[in-house]
Every structure is written in structure tokens, then in C-alpha cells.
mmCIF file of C-alpha atoms in Angstrom:
data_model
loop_
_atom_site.group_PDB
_atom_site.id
_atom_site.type_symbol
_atom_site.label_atom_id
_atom_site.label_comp_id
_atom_site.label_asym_id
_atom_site.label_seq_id
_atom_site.Cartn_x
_atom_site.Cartn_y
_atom_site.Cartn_z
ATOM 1 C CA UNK A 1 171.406 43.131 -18.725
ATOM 2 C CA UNK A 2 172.108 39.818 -16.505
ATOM 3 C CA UNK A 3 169.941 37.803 -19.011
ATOM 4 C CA UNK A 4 171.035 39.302 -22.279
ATOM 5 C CA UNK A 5 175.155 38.685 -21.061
ATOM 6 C CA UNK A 6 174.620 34.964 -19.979
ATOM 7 C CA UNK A 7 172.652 34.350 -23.062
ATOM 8 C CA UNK A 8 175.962 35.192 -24.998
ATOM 9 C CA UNK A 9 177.725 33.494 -22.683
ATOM 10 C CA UNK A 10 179.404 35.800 -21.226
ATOM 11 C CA UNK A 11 180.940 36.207 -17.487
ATOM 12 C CA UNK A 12 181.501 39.097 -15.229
ATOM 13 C CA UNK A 13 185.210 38.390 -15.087
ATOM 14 C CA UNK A 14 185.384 38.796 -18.971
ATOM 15 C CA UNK A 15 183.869 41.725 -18.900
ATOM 16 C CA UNK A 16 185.903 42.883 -15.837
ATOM 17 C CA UNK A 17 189.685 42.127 -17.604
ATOM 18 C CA UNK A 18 188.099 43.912 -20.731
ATOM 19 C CA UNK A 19 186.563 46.964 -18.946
ATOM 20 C CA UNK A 20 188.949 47.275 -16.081
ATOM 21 C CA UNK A 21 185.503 47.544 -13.475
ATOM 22 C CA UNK A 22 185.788 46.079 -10.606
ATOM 23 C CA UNK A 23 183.637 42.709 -10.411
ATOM 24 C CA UNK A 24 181.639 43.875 -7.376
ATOM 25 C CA UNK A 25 180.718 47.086 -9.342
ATOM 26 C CA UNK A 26 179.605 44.672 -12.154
ATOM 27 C CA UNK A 27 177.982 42.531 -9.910
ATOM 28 C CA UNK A 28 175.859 45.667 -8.397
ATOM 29 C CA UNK A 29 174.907 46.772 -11.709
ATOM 30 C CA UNK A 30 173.248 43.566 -12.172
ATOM 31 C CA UNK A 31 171.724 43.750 -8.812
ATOM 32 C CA UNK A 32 170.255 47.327 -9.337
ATOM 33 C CA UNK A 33 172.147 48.316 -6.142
ATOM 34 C CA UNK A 34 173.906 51.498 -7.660
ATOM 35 C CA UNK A 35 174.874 52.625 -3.959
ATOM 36 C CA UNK A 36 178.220 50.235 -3.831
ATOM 37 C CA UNK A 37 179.216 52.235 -6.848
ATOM 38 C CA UNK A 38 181.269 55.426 -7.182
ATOM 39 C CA UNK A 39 178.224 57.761 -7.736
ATOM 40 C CA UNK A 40 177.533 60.387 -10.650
ATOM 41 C CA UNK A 41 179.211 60.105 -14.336
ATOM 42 C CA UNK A 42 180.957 56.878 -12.947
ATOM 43 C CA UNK A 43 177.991 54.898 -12.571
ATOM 44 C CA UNK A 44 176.808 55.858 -16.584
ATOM 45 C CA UNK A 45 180.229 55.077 -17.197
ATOM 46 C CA UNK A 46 180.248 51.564 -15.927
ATOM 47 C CA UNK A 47 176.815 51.069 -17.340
ATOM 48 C CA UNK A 48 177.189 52.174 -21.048
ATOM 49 C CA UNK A 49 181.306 50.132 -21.418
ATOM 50 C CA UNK A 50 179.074 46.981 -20.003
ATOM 51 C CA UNK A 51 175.910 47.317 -21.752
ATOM 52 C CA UNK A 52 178.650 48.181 -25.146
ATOM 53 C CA UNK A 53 180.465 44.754 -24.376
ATOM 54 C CA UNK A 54 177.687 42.478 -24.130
ATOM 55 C CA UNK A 55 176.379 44.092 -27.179
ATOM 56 C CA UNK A 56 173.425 45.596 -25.264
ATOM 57 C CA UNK A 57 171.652 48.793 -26.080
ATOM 58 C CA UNK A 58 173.520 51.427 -24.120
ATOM 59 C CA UNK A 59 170.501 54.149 -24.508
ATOM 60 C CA UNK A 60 168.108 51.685 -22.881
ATOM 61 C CA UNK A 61 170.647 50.741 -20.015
ATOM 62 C CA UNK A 62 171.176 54.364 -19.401
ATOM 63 C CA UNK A 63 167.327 54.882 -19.052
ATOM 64 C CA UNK A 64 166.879 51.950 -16.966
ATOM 65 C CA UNK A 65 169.212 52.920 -14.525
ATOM 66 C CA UNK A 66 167.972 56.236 -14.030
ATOM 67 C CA UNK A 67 164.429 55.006 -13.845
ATOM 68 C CA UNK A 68 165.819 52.433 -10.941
ATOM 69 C CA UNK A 69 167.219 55.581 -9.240
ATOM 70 C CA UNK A 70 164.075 57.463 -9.441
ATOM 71 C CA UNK A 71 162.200 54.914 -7.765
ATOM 72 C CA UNK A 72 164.703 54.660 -5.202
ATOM 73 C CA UNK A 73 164.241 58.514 -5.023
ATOM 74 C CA UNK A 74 167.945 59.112 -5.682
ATOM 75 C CA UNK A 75 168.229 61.731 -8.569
ATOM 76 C CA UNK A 76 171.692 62.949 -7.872
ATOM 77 C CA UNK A 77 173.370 60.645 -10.063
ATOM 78 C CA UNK A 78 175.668 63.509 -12.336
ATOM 79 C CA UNK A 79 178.032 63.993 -9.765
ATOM 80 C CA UNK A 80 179.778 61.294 -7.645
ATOM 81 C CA UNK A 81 178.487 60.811 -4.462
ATOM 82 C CA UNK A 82 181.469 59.690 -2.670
ATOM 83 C CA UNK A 83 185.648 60.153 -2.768
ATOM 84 C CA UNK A 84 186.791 58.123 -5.659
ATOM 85 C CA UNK A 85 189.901 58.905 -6.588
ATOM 86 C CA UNK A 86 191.319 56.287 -8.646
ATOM 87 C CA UNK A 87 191.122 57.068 -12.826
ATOM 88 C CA UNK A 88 191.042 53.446 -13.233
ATOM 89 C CA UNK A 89 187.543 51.431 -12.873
ATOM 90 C CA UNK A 90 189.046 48.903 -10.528
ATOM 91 C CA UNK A 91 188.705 48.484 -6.356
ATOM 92 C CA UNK A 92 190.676 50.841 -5.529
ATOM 93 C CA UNK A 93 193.898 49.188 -5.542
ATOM 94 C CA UNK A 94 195.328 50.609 -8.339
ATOM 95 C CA UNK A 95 198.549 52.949 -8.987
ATOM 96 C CA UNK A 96 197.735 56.492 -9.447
ATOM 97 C CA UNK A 97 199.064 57.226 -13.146
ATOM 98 C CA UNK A 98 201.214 60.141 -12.114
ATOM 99 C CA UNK A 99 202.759 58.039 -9.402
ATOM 100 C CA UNK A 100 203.222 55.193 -12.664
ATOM 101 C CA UNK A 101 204.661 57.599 -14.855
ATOM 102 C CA UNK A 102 207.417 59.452 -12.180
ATOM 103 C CA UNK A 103 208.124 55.637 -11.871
ATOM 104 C CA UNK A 104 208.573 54.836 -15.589
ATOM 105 C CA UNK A 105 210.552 58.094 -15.964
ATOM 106 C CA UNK A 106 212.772 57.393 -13.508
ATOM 107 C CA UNK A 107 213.507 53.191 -14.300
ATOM 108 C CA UNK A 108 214.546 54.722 -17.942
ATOM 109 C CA UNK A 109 216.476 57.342 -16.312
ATOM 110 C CA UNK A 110 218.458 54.821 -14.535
ATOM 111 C CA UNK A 111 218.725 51.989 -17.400
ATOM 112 C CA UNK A 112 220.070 55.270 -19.641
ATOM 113 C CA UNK A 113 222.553 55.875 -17.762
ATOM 114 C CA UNK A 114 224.068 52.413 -16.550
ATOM 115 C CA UNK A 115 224.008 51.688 -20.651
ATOM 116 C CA UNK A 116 225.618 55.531 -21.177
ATOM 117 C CA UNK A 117 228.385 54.188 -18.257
ATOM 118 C CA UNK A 118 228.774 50.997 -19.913
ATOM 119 C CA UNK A 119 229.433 52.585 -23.218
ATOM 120 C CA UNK A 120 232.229 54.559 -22.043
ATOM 121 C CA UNK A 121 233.591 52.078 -19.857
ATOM 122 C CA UNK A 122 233.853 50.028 -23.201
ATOM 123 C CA UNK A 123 235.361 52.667 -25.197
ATOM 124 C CA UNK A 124 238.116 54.365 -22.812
ATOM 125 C CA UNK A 125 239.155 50.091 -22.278
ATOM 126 C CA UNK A 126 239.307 50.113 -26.123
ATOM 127 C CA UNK A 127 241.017 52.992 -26.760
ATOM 128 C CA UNK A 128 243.892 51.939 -24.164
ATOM 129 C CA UNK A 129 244.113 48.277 -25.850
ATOM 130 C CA UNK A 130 244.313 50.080 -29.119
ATOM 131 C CA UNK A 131 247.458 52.940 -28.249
ATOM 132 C CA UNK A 132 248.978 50.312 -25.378
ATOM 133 C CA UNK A 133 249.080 47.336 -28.285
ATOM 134 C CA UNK A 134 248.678 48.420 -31.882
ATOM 135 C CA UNK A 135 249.435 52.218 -32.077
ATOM 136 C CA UNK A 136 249.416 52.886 -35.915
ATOM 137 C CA UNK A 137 250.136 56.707 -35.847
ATOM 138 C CA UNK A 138 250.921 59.823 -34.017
ATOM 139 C CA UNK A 139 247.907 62.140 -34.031
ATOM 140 C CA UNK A 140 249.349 65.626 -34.167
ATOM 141 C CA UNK A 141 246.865 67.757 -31.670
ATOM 142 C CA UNK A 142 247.043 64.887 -29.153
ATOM 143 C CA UNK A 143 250.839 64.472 -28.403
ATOM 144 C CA UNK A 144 252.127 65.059 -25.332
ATOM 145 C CA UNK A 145 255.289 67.814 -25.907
ATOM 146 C CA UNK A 146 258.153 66.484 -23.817
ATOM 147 C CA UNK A 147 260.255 69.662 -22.469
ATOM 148 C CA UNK A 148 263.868 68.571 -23.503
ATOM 149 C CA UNK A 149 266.979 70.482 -23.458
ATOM 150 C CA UNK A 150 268.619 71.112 -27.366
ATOM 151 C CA UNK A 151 271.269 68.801 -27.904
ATOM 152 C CA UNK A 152 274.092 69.449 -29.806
ATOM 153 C CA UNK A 153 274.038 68.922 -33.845
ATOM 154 C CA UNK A 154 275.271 65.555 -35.081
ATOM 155 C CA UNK A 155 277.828 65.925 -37.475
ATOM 156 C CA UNK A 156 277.207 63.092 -39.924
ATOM 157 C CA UNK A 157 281.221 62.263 -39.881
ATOM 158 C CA UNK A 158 282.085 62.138 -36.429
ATOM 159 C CA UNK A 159 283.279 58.567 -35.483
ATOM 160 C CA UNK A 160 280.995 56.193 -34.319
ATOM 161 C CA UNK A 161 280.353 55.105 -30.626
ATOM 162 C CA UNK A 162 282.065 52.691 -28.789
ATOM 163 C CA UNK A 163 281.716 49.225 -29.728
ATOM 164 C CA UNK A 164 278.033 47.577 -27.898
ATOM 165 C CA UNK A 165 276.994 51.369 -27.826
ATOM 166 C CA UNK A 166 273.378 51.878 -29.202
ATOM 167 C CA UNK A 167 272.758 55.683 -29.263
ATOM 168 C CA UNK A 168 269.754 56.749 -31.819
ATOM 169 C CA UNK A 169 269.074 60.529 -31.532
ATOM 170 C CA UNK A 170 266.239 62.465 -32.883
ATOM 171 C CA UNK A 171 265.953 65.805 -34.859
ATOM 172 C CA UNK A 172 263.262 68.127 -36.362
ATOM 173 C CA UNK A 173 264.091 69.128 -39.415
ATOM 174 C CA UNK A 174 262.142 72.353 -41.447
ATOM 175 C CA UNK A 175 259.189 72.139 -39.222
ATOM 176 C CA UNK A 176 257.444 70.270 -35.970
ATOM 177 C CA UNK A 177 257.640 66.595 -35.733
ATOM 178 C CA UNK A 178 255.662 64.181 -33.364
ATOM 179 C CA UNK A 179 256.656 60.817 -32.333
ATOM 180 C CA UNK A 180 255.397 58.156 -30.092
ATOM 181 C CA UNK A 181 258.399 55.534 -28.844
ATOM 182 C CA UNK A 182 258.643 51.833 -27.149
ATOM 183 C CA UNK A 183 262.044 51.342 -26.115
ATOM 184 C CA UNK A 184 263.086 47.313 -26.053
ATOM 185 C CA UNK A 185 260.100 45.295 -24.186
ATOM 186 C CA UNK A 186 258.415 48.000 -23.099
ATOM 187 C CA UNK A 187 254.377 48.398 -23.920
ATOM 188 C CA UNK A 188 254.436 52.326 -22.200
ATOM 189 C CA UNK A 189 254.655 54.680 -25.066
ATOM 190 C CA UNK A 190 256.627 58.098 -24.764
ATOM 191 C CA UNK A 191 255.067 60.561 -26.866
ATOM 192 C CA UNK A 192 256.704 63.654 -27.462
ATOM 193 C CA UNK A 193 257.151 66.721 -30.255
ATOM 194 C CA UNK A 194 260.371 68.332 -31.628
ATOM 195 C CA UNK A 195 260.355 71.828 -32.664
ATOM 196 C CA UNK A 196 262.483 72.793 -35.581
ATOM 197 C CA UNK A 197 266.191 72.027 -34.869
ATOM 198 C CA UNK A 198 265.106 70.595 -31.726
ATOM 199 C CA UNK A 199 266.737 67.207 -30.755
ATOM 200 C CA UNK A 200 265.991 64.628 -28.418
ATOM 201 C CA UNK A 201 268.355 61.218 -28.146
ATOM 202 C CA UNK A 202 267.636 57.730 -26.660
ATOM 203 C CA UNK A 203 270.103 55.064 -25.362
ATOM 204 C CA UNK A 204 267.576 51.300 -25.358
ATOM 205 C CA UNK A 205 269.395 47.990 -24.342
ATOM 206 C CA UNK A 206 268.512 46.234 -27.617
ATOM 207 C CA UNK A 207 265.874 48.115 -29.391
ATOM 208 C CA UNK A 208 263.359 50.879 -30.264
ATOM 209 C CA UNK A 209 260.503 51.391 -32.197
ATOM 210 C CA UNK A 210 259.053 54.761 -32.937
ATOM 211 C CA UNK A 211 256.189 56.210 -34.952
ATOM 212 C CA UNK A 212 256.713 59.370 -36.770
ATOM 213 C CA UNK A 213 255.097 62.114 -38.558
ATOM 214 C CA UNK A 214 255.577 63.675 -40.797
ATOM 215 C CA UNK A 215 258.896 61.314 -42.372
ATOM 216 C CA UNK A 216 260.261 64.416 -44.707
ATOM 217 C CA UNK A 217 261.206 66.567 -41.408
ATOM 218 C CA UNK A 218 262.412 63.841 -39.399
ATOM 219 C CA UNK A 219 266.190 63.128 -38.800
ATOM 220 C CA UNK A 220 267.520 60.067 -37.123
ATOM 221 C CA UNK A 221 271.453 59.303 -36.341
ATOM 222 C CA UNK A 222 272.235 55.617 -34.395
ATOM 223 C CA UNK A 223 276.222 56.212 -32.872
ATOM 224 C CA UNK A 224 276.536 59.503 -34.470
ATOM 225 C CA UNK A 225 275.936 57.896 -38.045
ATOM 226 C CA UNK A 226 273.163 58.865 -40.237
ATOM 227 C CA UNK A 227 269.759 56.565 -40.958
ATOM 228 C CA UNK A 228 267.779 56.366 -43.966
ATOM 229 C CA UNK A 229 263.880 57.325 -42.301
ATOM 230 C CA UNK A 230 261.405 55.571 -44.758
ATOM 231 C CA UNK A 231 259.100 57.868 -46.120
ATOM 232 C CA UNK A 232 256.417 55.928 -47.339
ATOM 233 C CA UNK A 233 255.658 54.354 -43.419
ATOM 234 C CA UNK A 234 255.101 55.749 -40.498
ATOM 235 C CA UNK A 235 256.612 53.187 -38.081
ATOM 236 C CA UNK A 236 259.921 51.824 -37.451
ATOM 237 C CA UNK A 237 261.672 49.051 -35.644
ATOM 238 C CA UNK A 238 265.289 49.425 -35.352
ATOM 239 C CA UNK A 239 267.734 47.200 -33.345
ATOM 240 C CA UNK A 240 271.079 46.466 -32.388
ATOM 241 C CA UNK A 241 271.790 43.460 -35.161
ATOM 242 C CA UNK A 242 269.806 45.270 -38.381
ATOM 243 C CA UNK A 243 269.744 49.121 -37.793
ATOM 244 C CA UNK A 244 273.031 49.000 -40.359
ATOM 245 C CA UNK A 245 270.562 48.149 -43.119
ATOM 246 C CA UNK A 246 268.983 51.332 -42.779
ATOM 247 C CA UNK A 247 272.069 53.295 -42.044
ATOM 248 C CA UNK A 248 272.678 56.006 -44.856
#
């Protein structure tokens, strides 16, 4: 087998990477010294995957080496002859491949969830940008119901406030209403609910914006006067200098 490999020009440590057998196992196979190997089914083992990569006949390997063992008068070669418990044809040094796959289980058990943590870091950071900076609408099962006491109806004639006042109530009109609202500079929402009739009233410096829903049941007065509530939005920015514009 020595002379048919280096006549294709092959070396042990090909064979070795290709194989996975240990080089001194290779190099005893060679040497017809079958003792520095494993014993039993590993020695055919390592005899048919070299005789197969230097293209030799495995049969007539197989028969060799038991004809070497006979004249050494060892015949027990069909069971290993000594501990071996590596499943990998190397010195011994290898990783057992339960011990490899508890350790690839748990790696992708820990990259799953630093990537599961990242992902909702990201999305609870989003989701605060989004309702801190661009709210766009009230969503209806998510408002928070502020417990306020019933105010007293606004009669749409009384006089108006004093002059600088800037009053704005709110009122539920048929049915529930939800509303979310920034008062002057502020970026910290108030989000609230009014049930029917229920009224809730607001005194800024210089402005407030509110989002509403749904516009048909809402009712807004500024100084005891009444304001038109645009239907076809959902959002409002009223102030001290243009909430006449929308006044009724």
C-alpha cells in the first residue's frame, strides 16, 4: 500500500486531512504494526478509507492485513482491543460530538436571544419616537381614560372670557370620544376618553393641539364660544392669534 500511494504521489498527510486518521495510525498501517491502532472494526476501517483513497483494492488490503495478523498470531481483530472512545479517526484529541452539539445548541441559544433583545429594544425606541414626535391618531382600545369630574354644559351664548383668557373645553357628543393632547411646547401627550356628555376643559399659555376621533361626536368651545371641529382630519392646532378662524 506504501508503494502503490507514493507512486501516485500521494502523502500520508493528504490522506490524513481527507480521512480524518491520525498520521501515526497511517504510518502503522504502512509498517504492518496494527498494535498502535485502536483494535477490531477500527483497524478494517482505517484500512479500507486508505486503501479507497489511494485508489487501492480494498478486498486485497483487507486480506493482507488479516493474513499479517495471523502470522503475528493475533486473530481477535472484530472487536477493539483497547478503550477508544473518540468517533472521530484522529489522536485522540478530538471533541466528543455530543459535547460539540450541547455547544452549538447553546452559542445559537444565546445569539437568538441577544438578536430577539435587540429587536425589541429597537421597536419599543421606535414606537416612543413615533407617539412622543409624530402621533397621527388616537387608537381607540389603547387610550388611557382620564377620570374627570362632569363639567357644566357650555351654553353657546354666554359671553366670552376675559380678555388674554384662553379656555378650550371638550365634550362627547352621541357617543365615546378619544383624544390625545400637547398643550403649548410640550412633547408629553395626555390621552384621555369622554363618555357621552362627558366634558373635560384645558387652560394652555399659548396653544394646544389635540388629535381626535371620531370628529362627528366631538364638541369643542375656546372662552365659552363655539369651534368649527374639521371633520375630514383628525388633528388640530389651535392658538391664541388664529383659533377665531375656526370659531363657529
Amino acid at each position: 500500500m506504501r508503494l502503490a500511494r507514493e507512486a501516485r504521489g500521494i502523502s500520508l498527510r493528504d490522506i490524513s486531512e481527507q480521512t480524518r486518521i491520525s498520521m501515526r495510525y497511517l504510518e502503522a498501517i504502512e509498517t504492518n504494526e496494527y498494535k498502535r491502532l485502536p483494535g477490531g472494526i477500527f483497524n478494517r476501517s482505517f484500512i479500507k478509507a486508505y486503501a479507497k483513497y489511494i485508489g487501492f483494492d480494498e478486498q486485497a488490503a483487507l486480506e493482507g492485513y488479516a493474513r499479517t495478523m495471523r502470522e503475528q498470531g493475533d486473530t481477535d481483530d472484530d472487536v477493539a482491543t483497547s478503550p477508544y472512545r473518540s468517533r472521530v479517526y484522529t489522536d485522540g484529541n478530538s471533541r466528543s460530538p455530543l459535547v460539540t452539539l450541547l455547544l452549538a445548541i447553546l452559542i445559537l441559544g444565546v445569539l437568538s436571544l441577544i438578536v430577539w433583545g435587540a429587536k425589541h429594544w429597537y421597536e419599543r425606541r421606535e414606537a416612543a419616537r413615533s407617539e412622543s414626535n409624530n402621533p397621527q391618531a388616537v387608537n381607540p382600545q389603547g387610550a388611557q381614560t382620564a377620570a374627570t369630574a362632569p363639567a357644566a354644559p357650555v351654553n353657546a351664548t354666554q359671553p366670552a372670557q376675559a380678555s388674554g383668557a384662553f379656555h378650550i373645553q371638550f365634550k362627547a357628543r352621541g357617543q365615546k370620544v378619544w383624544l390625545t393632547t400637547f398643550a403649548d411646547d410640550s412633547r408629553k401627550p395626555i390621552k384621555f376618553s369622554l363618555q357621552t356628555d362627558e366634558a373635560r376643559e384645558f387652560d394652555p399659555q399659548q396653544s394646544l393641539r389635540f388629535i381626535y376621533a371620531p370628529a362627528k361626536a366631538l364638541e369643542v368651545t375656546i372662552n365659552g364660544r363655539p369651534l368649527r371641529v374639521e371633520q375630514d382630519k383628525a388633528e388640530m392646532l389651535i392658538t391664541k392669534d388664529n383659533y377665531e378662524q375656526f370659531l363657529q
